């Protein structure tokens, strides 16, 4: 059996063989259709070659079988049998038997629509066969190169900050069509490539239902009207170990009972609608995600390319199952039932953790799949998406490094009781990282500082009294804190807070007025920074 990961040897267009100047072949009858392809060459002098043809051949003959005085009836029967067997073309060798191609043979080929090629005396049939294999080898090498390049580009796309859209975009470009990812409920999650028309989109969505595994409690029951096809075209489905072809009356994936529905569900299915080739792949994570493609043509390596994309998307969309999964679930339940974070932290697998805040570069807001990809890059599945920021809880023993395409703020290692403070540290580190355009900024652990020498109760009381005039306005407090941390830079503060620089100026002026303080005085700034550090 051929290796399913390697595209089969592609057929060669008949025109490519005719273009070989060294052969001198000439088409003298039949359609000049560039879509005519040849799968192999076969030589036969049988009067009825039908039993020996598989279809797609260039049949080569010197006319030894032609009896003396053969007329139109003989050649009509001969050509009709070649056409019935699926022969792609007929090559007739001139000399040594015939000086010219019989006129009745030319007329029969023209009538039956079979391309007739004249093979000159200087060209042997073995030379024609050798040229055909050479063209096939060249086409196979080109196709293998295309598949390899596509695999590399898909793997690179899967490592980007937005892996799912990137993989779909690469797949659509490599197939020259449209690629879409459907969620477990059939919802369209992401797509790339030229948008097909409504008929094709509807047919592709229905084809996805053919391969989507049913979730527990939602097994399909047979319709009283019988199974319905996903579209009006011909559907071809496959599952591990076997392939099934089915027509409109019995589409793949529509078994007659619930048990058969689970057992016979195919892993992929194909259809053709309005001249567009549709393929649906069930992703292997068992979560109900489906990859769909719609392309105007189907090349030999397209199935391999789409299969690679399906594997990558399975990894990107699948939940990682491990022994810690039950622990995380138990921790969540205990928190919901009133347990303290310190009590459930051991279930998560560590005593000290770091909070990481991440924001994707550019204007696009993160989606759930992108957020999960960041968690995977940081080595943690404890991910929360809060607006434009993704928060990840990372064990202290795991190094947090740069992630291409993301700006990260990292807290100091903290015990569960200090996680809220660590969350604040990560948020401030992210804001500062964005302001100074750094890909990653950590909240550093410092040795005992001057401010630590003041008793905490007295420091807190002083901070509350000093900041009392602005404590009712969180926007003013945050703006003052960010502005001081960035050494009074209007532009960087505006970037960190996502506001206009004039808004920063107005807020700082308001703080100066309410606090009755000269914010250009370094002593005043130091005292305010001390107070802000206590809040």
PDB file of N, CA, C and O in Angstrom, residues 181-227:
ATOM      1  N   UNK A 181     -13.045  27.118  10.465  1.00  0.00           N
ATOM      2  CA  UNK A 181     -13.077  26.265  11.653  1.00  0.00           C
ATOM      3  C   UNK A 181     -14.439  26.395  12.302  1.00  0.00           C
ATOM      4  O   UNK A 181     -14.878  27.504  12.624  1.00  0.00           O
ATOM      5  N   UNK A 182     -15.116  25.239  12.478  1.00  0.00           N
ATOM      6  CA  UNK A 182     -16.423  25.197  13.141  1.00  0.00           C
ATOM      7  C   UNK A 182     -16.251  24.698  14.568  1.00  0.00           C
ATOM      8  O   UNK A 182     -15.448  23.809  14.842  1.00  0.00           O
ATOM      9  N   UNK A 183     -17.032  25.292  15.476  1.00  0.00           N
ATOM     10  CA  UNK A 183     -17.002  24.879  16.867  1.00  0.00           C
ATOM     11  C   UNK A 183     -17.858  23.653  17.113  1.00  0.00           C
ATOM     12  O   UNK A 183     -18.534  23.139  16.209  1.00  0.00           O
ATOM     13  N   UNK A 184     -17.868  23.158  18.360  1.00  0.00           N
ATOM     14  CA  UNK A 184     -18.630  21.940  18.685  1.00  0.00           C
ATOM     15  C   UNK A 184     -20.125  22.056  18.394  1.00  0.00           C
ATOM     16  O   UNK A 184     -20.766  21.048  18.123  1.00  0.00           O
ATOM     17  N   UNK A 185     -20.671  23.269  18.459  1.00  0.00           N
ATOM     18  CA  UNK A 185     -22.099  23.442  18.195  1.00  0.00           C
ATOM     19  C   UNK A 185     -22.379  23.832  16.750  1.00  0.00           C
ATOM     20  O   UNK A 185     -23.498  24.236  16.421  1.00  0.00           O
ATOM     21  N   UNK A 186     -21.360  23.764  15.901  1.00  0.00           N
ATOM     22  CA  UNK A 186     -21.550  24.130  14.504  1.00  0.00           C
ATOM     23  C   UNK A 186     -21.336  25.600  14.227  1.00  0.00           C
ATOM     24  O   UNK A 186     -21.512  26.054  13.092  1.00  0.00           O
ATOM     25  N   UNK A 187     -20.950  26.369  15.244  1.00  0.00           N
ATOM     26  CA  UNK A 187     -20.725  27.792  15.067  1.00  0.00           C
ATOM     27  C   UNK A 187     -19.425  28.025  14.312  1.00  0.00           C
ATOM     28  O   UNK A 187     -18.417  27.382  14.571  1.00  0.00           O
ATOM     29  N   UNK A 188     -19.457  28.957  13.397  1.00  0.00           N
ATOM     30  CA  UNK A 188     -18.251  29.331  12.649  1.00  0.00           C
ATOM     31  C   UNK A 188     -17.356  30.169  13.563  1.00  0.00           C
ATOM     32  O   UNK A 188     -17.715  31.277  13.977  1.00  0.00           O
ATOM     33  N   UNK A 189     -16.173  29.657  13.900  1.00  0.00           N
ATOM     34  CA  UNK A 189     -15.272  30.345  14.828  1.00  0.00           C
ATOM     35  C   UNK A 189     -14.280  31.250  14.116  1.00  0.00           C
ATOM     36  O   UNK A 189     -13.952  32.328  14.615  1.00  0.00           O
ATOM     37  N   UNK A 190     -13.770  30.825  12.972  1.00  0.00           N
ATOM     38  CA  UNK A 190     -12.772  31.610  12.238  1.00  0.00           C
ATOM     39  C   UNK A 190     -12.740  31.124  10.801  1.00  0.00           C
ATOM     40  O   UNK A 190     -13.094  29.975  10.508  1.00  0.00           O
ATOM     41  N   UNK A 191     -12.334  32.009   9.911  1.00  0.00           N
ATOM     42  CA  UNK A 191     -12.246  31.659   8.504  1.00  0.00           C
ATOM     43  C   UNK A 191     -11.164  32.478   7.824  1.00  0.00           C
ATOM     44  O   UNK A 191     -10.721  33.506   8.333  1.00  0.00           O
ATOM     45  N   UNK A 192     -10.732  32.019   6.664  1.00  0.00           N
ATOM     46  CA  UNK A 192      -9.698  32.720   5.911  1.00  0.00           C
ATOM     47  C   UNK A 192      -9.857  32.383   4.438  1.00  0.00           C
ATOM     48  O   UNK A 192     -10.418  31.347   4.069  1.00  0.00           O
ATOM     49  N   UNK A 193      -9.371  33.279   3.585  1.00  0.00           N
ATOM     50  CA  UNK A 193      -9.466  33.067   2.153  1.00  0.00           C
ATOM     51  C   UNK A 193     -10.732  33.676   1.583  1.00  0.00           C
ATOM     52  O   UNK A 193     -11.617  34.112   2.317  1.00  0.00           O
ATOM     53  N   UNK A 194     -10.831  33.726   0.263  1.00  0.00           N
ATOM     54  CA  UNK A 194     -12.017  34.307  -0.392  1.00  0.00           C
ATOM     55  C   UNK A 194     -13.306  33.638   0.088  1.00  0.00           C
ATOM     56  O   UNK A 194     -13.393  32.412   0.131  1.00  0.00           O
ATOM     57  N   UNK A 195     -14.274  34.448   0.438  1.00  0.00           N
ATOM     58  CA  UNK A 195     -15.542  33.915   0.945  1.00  0.00           C
ATOM     59  C   UNK A 195     -16.361  33.326  -0.193  1.00  0.00           C
ATOM     60  O   UNK A 195     -16.641  34.006  -1.181  1.00  0.00           O
ATOM     61  N   UNK A 196     -16.754  32.041  -0.110  1.00  0.00           N
ATOM     62  CA  UNK A 196     -17.586  31.454  -1.175  1.00  0.00           C
ATOM     63  C   UNK A 196     -19.013  31.972  -1.101  1.00  0.00           C
ATOM     64  O   UNK A 196     -19.399  32.646  -0.142  1.00  0.00           O
ATOM     65  N   UNK A 197     -19.808  31.612  -2.109  1.00  0.00           N
ATOM     66  CA  UNK A 197     -21.184  32.090  -2.120  1.00  0.00           C
ATOM     67  C   UNK A 197     -22.031  31.319  -1.107  1.00  0.00           C
ATOM     68  O   UNK A 197     -21.577  30.357  -0.479  1.00  0.00           O
ATOM     69  N   UNK A 198     -23.263  31.755  -0.952  1.00  0.00           N
ATOM     70  CA  UNK A 198     -24.136  31.206   0.089  1.00  0.00           C
ATOM     71  C   UNK A 198     -24.381  29.717  -0.090  1.00  0.00           C
ATOM     72  O   UNK A 198     -24.390  28.959   0.884  1.00  0.00           O
ATOM     73  N   UNK A 199     -24.548  29.257  -1.324  1.00  0.00           N
ATOM     74  CA  UNK A 199     -24.805  27.834  -1.569  1.00  0.00           C
ATOM     75  C   UNK A 199     -23.639  26.975  -1.091  1.00  0.00           C
ATOM     76  O   UNK A 199     -23.825  25.948  -0.435  1.00  0.00           O
ATOM     77  N   UNK A 200     -22.426  27.420  -1.392  1.00  0.00           N
ATOM     78  CA  UNK A 200     -21.241  26.658  -0.994  1.00  0.00           C
ATOM     79  C   UNK A 200     -21.064  26.701   0.518  1.00  0.00           C
ATOM     80  O   UNK A 200     -20.739  25.686   1.150  1.00  0.00           O
ATOM     81  N   UNK A 201     -21.285  27.865   1.138  1.00  0.00           N
ATOM     82  CA  UNK A 201     -21.141  27.976   2.594  1.00  0.00           C
ATOM     83  C   UNK A 201     -22.131  27.063   3.311  1.00  0.00           C
ATOM     84  O   UNK A 201     -21.782  26.384   4.281  1.00  0.00           O
ATOM     85  N   UNK A 202     -23.359  27.035   2.822  1.00  0.00           N
ATOM     86  CA  UNK A 202     -24.370  26.176   3.439  1.00  0.00           C
ATOM     87  C   UNK A 202     -24.014  24.706   3.285  1.00  0.00           C
ATOM     88  O   UNK A 202     -24.122  23.912   4.230  1.00  0.00           O
ATOM     89  N   UNK A 203     -23.551  24.327   2.095  1.00  0.00           N
ATOM     90  CA  UNK A 203     -23.182  22.928   1.856  1.00  0.00           C
ATOM     91  C   UNK A 203     -21.989  22.514   2.712  1.00  0.00           C
ATOM     92  O   UNK A 203     -21.950  21.392   3.237  1.00  0.00           O
ATOM     93  N   UNK A 204     -21.028  23.426   2.892  1.00  0.00           N
ATOM     94  CA  UNK A 204     -19.862  23.094   3.704  1.00  0.00           C
ATOM     95  C   UNK A 204     -20.246  22.923   5.169  1.00  0.00           C
ATOM     96  O   UNK A 204     -19.749  22.024   5.857  1.00  0.00           O
ATOM     97  N   UNK A 205     -21.147  23.782   5.657  1.00  0.00           N
ATOM     98  CA  UNK A 205     -21.608  23.659   7.043  1.00  0.00           C
ATOM     99  C   UNK A 205     -22.344  22.341   7.257  1.00  0.00           C
ATOM    100  O   UNK A 205     -22.191  21.680   8.302  1.00  0.00           O
ATOM    101  N   UNK A 206     -23.136  21.914   6.285  1.00  0.00           N
ATOM    102  CA  UNK A 206     -23.839  20.635   6.387  1.00  0.00           C
ATOM    103  C   UNK A 206     -22.859  19.459   6.323  1.00  0.00           C
ATOM    104  O   UNK A 206     -23.040  18.455   7.014  1.00  0.00           O
ATOM    105  N   UNK A 207     -21.823  19.604   5.495  1.00  0.00           N
ATOM    106  CA  UNK A 207     -20.830  18.540   5.399  1.00  0.00           C
ATOM    107  C   UNK A 207     -20.086  18.377   6.719  1.00  0.00           C
ATOM    108  O   UNK A 207     -19.709  17.265   7.099  1.00  0.00           O
ATOM    109  N   UNK A 208     -19.882  19.491   7.417  1.00  0.00           N
ATOM    110  CA  UNK A 208     -19.211  19.422   8.720  1.00  0.00           C
ATOM    111  C   UNK A 208     -20.020  18.596   9.709  1.00  0.00           C
ATOM    112  O   UNK A 208     -19.452  17.916  10.571  1.00  0.00           O
ATOM    113  N   UNK A 209     -21.346  18.638   9.599  1.00  0.00           N
ATOM    114  CA  UNK A 209     -22.184  17.848  10.498  1.00  0.00           C
ATOM    115  C   UNK A 209     -22.021  16.353  10.254  1.00  0.00           C
ATOM    116  O   UNK A 209     -22.279  15.541  11.140  1.00  0.00           O
ATOM    117  N   UNK A 210     -21.602  15.986   9.039  1.00  0.00           N
ATOM    118  CA  UNK A 210     -21.429  14.569   8.717  1.00  0.00           C
ATOM    119  C   UNK A 210     -20.298  13.958   9.547  1.00  0.00           C
ATOM    120  O   UNK A 210     -20.363  12.814   9.979  1.00  0.00           O
ATOM    121  N   UNK A 211     -19.241  14.744   9.793  1.00  0.00           N
ATOM    122  CA  UNK A 211     -18.065  14.195  10.470  1.00  0.00           C
ATOM    123  C   UNK A 211     -17.997  14.576  11.942  1.00  0.00           C
ATOM    124  O   UNK A 211     -17.182  14.013  12.677  1.00  0.00           O
ATOM    125  N   UNK A 212     -18.828  15.527  12.390  1.00  0.00           N
ATOM    126  CA  UNK A 212     -18.747  15.962  13.788  1.00  0.00           C
ATOM    127  C   UNK A 212     -19.258  14.858  14.712  1.00  0.00           C
ATOM    128  O   UNK A 212     -20.381  14.398  14.579  1.00  0.00           O
ATOM    129  N   UNK A 213     -18.448  14.421  15.685  1.00  0.00           N
ATOM    130  CA  UNK A 213     -18.935  13.393  16.629  1.00  0.00           C
ATOM    131  C   UNK A 213     -19.986  13.984  17.539  1.00  0.00           C
ATOM    132  O   UNK A 213     -19.862  15.128  17.998  1.00  0.00           O
ATOM    133  N   UNK A 214     -21.065  13.247  17.826  1.00  0.00           N
ATOM    134  CA  UNK A 214     -22.106  13.771  18.710  1.00  0.00           C
ATOM    135  C   UNK A 214     -21.621  13.848  20.141  1.00  0.00           C
ATOM    136  O   UNK A 214     -20.875  12.992  20.612  1.00  0.00           O
ATOM    137  N   UNK A 215     -22.018  14.902  20.827  1.00  0.00           N
ATOM    138  CA  UNK A 215     -21.676  15.028  22.244  1.00  0.00           C
ATOM    139  C   UNK A 215     -22.627  14.180  23.067  1.00  0.00           C
ATOM    140  O   UNK A 215     -23.733  13.871  22.636  1.00  0.00           O
ATOM    141  N   UNK A 216     -22.229  13.768  24.268  1.00  0.00           N
ATOM    142  CA  UNK A 216     -23.105  12.971  25.120  1.00  0.00           C
ATOM    143  C   UNK A 216     -24.434  13.678  25.356  1.00  0.00           C
ATOM    144  O   UNK A 216     -24.482  14.851  25.665  1.00  0.00           O
ATOM    145  N   UNK A 217     -25.495  12.933  25.202  1.00  0.00           N
ATOM    146  CA  UNK A 217     -26.813  13.500  25.421  1.00  0.00           C
ATOM    147  C   UNK A 217     -27.404  14.132  24.187  1.00  0.00           C
ATOM    148  O   UNK A 217     -28.533  14.594  24.194  1.00  0.00           O
ATOM    149  N   UNK A 218     -26.607  14.187  23.095  1.00  0.00           N
ATOM    150  CA  UNK A 218     -27.105  14.788  21.873  1.00  0.00           C
ATOM    151  C   UNK A 218     -26.942  13.841  20.696  1.00  0.00           C
ATOM    152  O   UNK A 218     -26.712  14.250  19.568  1.00  0.00           O
ATOM    153  N   UNK A 219     -27.005  12.545  20.944  1.00  0.00           N
ATOM    154  CA  UNK A 219     -26.923  11.580  19.864  1.00  0.00           C
ATOM    155  C   UNK A 219     -28.129  11.732  18.961  1.00  0.00           C
ATOM    156  O   UNK A 219     -29.253  11.901  19.420  1.00  0.00           O
ATOM    157  N   UNK A 220     -27.867  11.640  17.680  1.00  0.00           N
ATOM    158  CA  UNK A 220     -28.959  11.824  16.736  1.00  0.00           C
ATOM    159  C   UNK A 220     -29.837  10.581  16.675  1.00  0.00           C
ATOM    160  O   UNK A 220     -29.363   9.461  16.729  1.00  0.00           O
ATOM    161  N   UNK A 221     -31.093  10.801  16.509  1.00  0.00           N
ATOM    162  CA  UNK A 221     -32.027   9.706  16.296  1.00  0.00           C
ATOM    163  C   UNK A 221     -32.431   9.705  14.837  1.00  0.00           C
ATOM    164  O   UNK A 221     -32.440  10.740  14.180  1.00  0.00           O
ATOM    165  N   UNK A 222     -32.755   8.557  14.285  1.00  0.00           N
ATOM    166  CA  UNK A 222     -33.095   8.498  12.873  1.00  0.00           C
ATOM    167  C   UNK A 222     -34.321   9.337  12.568  1.00  0.00           C
ATOM    168  O   UNK A 222     -35.287   9.369  13.337  1.00  0.00           O
ATOM    169  N   UNK A 223     -34.267  10.044  11.442  1.00  0.00           N
ATOM    170  CA  UNK A 223     -35.418  10.825  11.018  1.00  0.00           C
ATOM    171  C   UNK A 223     -36.468   9.902  10.441  1.00  0.00           C
ATOM    172  O   UNK A 223     -36.157   8.953   9.732  1.00  0.00           O
ATOM    173  N   UNK A 224     -37.756  10.155  10.723  1.00  0.00           N
ATOM    174  CA  UNK A 224     -38.806   9.301  10.150  1.00  0.00           C
ATOM    175  C   UNK A 224     -38.828   9.388   8.637  1.00  0.00           C
ATOM    176  O   UNK A 224     -39.373   8.529   7.972  1.00  0.00           O
ATOM    177  N   UNK A 225     -38.223  10.458   8.081  1.00  0.00           N
ATOM    178  CA  UNK A 225     -38.222  10.591   6.636  1.00  0.00           C
ATOM    179  C   UNK A 225     -36.987   9.944   6.017  1.00  0.00           C
ATOM    180  O   UNK A 225     -36.789   9.996   4.820  1.00  0.00           O
ATOM    181  N   UNK A 226     -36.132   9.362   6.871  1.00  0.00           N
ATOM    182  CA  UNK A 226     -34.910   8.759   6.366  1.00  0.00           C
ATOM    183  C   UNK A 226     -33.781   9.747   6.373  1.00  0.00           C
ATOM    184  O   UNK A 226     -33.965  10.934   6.606  1.00  0.00           O
ATOM    185  N   UNK A 227     -32.550   9.308   6.145  1.00  0.00           N
ATOM    186  CA  UNK A 227     -31.380  10.187   6.178  1.00  0.00           C
ATOM    187  C   UNK A 227     -31.426  11.212   5.064  1.00  0.00           C
ATOM    188  O   UNK A 227     -31.962  10.959   3.992  1.00  0.00           O
TER     189      UNK A 227
END
